[in-house]
PDB file of C-alpha atoms in Angstrom:
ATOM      1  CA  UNK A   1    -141.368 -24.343 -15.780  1.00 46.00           C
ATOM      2  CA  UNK A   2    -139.690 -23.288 -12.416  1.00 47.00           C
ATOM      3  CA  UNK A   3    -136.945 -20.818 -12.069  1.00 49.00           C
ATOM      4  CA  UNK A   4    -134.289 -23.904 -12.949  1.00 50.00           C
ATOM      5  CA  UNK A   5    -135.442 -24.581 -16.181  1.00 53.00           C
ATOM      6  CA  UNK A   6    -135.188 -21.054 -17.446  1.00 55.00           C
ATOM      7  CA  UNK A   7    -131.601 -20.321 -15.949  1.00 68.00           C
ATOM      8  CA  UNK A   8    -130.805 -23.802 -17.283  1.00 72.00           C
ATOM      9  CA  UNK A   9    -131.370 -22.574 -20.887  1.00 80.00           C
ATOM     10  CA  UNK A  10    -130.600 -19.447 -20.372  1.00 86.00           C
ATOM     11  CA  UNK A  11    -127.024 -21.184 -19.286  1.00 85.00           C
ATOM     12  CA  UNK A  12    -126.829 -23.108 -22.626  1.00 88.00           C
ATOM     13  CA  UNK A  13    -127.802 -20.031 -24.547  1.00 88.00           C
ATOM     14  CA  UNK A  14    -124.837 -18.227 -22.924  1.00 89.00           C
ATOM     15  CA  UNK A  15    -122.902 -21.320 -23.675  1.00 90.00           C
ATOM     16  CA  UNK A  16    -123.567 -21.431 -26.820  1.00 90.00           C
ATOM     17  CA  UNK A  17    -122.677 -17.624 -27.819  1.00 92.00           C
ATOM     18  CA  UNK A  18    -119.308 -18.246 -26.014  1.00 92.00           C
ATOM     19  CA  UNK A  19    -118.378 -21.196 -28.532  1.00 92.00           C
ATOM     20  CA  UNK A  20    -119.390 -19.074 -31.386  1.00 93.00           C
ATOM     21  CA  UNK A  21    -117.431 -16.576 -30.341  1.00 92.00           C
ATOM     22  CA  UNK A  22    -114.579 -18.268 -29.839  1.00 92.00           C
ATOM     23  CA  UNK A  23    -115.196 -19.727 -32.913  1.00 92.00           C
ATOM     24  CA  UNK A  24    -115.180 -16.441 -34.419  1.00 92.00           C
ATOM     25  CA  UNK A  25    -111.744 -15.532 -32.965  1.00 94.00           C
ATOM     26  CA  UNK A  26    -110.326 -19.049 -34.207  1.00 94.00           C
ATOM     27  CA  UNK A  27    -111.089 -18.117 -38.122  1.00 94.00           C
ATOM     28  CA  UNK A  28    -110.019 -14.287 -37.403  1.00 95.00           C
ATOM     29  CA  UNK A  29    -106.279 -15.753 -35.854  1.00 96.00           C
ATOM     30  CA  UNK A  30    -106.332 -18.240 -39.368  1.00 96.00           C
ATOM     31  CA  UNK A  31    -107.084 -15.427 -41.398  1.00 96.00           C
ATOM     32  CA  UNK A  32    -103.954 -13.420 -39.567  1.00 96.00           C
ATOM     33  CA  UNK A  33    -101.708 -16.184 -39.655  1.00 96.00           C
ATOM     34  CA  UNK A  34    -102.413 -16.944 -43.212  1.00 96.00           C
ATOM     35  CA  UNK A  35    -101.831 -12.781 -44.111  1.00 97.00           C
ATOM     36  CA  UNK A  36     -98.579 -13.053 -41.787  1.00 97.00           C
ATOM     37  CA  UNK A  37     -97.439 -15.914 -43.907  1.00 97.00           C
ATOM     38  CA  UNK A  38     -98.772 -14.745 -47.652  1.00 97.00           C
ATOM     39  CA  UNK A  39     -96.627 -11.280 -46.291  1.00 97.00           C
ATOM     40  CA  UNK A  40     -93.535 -13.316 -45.319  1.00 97.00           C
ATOM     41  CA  UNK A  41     -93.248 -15.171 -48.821  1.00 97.00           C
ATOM     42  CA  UNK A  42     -93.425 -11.727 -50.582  1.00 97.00           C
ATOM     43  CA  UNK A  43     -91.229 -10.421 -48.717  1.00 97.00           C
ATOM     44  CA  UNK A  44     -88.822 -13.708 -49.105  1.00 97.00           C
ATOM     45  CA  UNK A  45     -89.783 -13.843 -52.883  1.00 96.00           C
ATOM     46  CA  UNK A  46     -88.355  -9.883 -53.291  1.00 95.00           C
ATOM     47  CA  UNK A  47     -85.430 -10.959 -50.838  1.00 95.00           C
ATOM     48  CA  UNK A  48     -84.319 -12.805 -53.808  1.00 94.00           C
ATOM     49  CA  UNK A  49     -85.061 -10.972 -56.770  1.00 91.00           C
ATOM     50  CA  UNK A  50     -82.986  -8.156 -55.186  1.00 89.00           C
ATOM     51  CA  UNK A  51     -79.600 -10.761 -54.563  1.00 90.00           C
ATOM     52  CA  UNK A  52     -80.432 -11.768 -58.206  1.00 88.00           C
ATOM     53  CA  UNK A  53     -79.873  -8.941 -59.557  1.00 85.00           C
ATOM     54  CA  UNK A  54     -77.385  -7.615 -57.073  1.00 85.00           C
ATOM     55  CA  UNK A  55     -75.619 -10.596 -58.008  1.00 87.00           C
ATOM     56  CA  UNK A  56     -75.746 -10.086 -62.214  1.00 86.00           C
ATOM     57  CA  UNK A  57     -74.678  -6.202 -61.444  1.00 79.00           C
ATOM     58  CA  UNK A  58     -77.451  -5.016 -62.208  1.00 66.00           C
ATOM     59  CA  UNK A  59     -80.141  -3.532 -59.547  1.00 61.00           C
ATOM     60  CA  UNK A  60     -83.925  -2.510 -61.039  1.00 63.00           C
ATOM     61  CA  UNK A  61     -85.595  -0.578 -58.089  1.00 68.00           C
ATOM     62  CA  UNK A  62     -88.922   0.516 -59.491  1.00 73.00           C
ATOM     63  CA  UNK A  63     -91.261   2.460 -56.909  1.00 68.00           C
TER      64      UNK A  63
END
């Protein structure tokens, strides 16, 4: 095997770690997006709660 064949693979190797990577990085900005999201539907869900009550006079804040 000549100095090609070894840089050749050693290319695909590289290649390869860079997809995975970037693989990696895909699931990691799914996982964010999907925290981001679950955050902005509590957030939405207490939102309302508070108008509710706000609304029938009477306002629950529990810590």
């Amino acid at each position: 095997m000549g100095i090609s064949g070894v840089s050749g693979a050693s290319m695909q190797n590289s290649l390869a770690m860079q997809a995975t990577a970037q693989q990696g990085l895909k699931v990691q900005d799914q996982i964010s997006v999907a925290v981001i999201k679950q955050t902005q539907d509590q957030q939405k869900m207490l939102a309302e709660a508070l108008i509710k009550m706000m609304d029938t006079g009477r306002v629950d804040i529990r810590v």
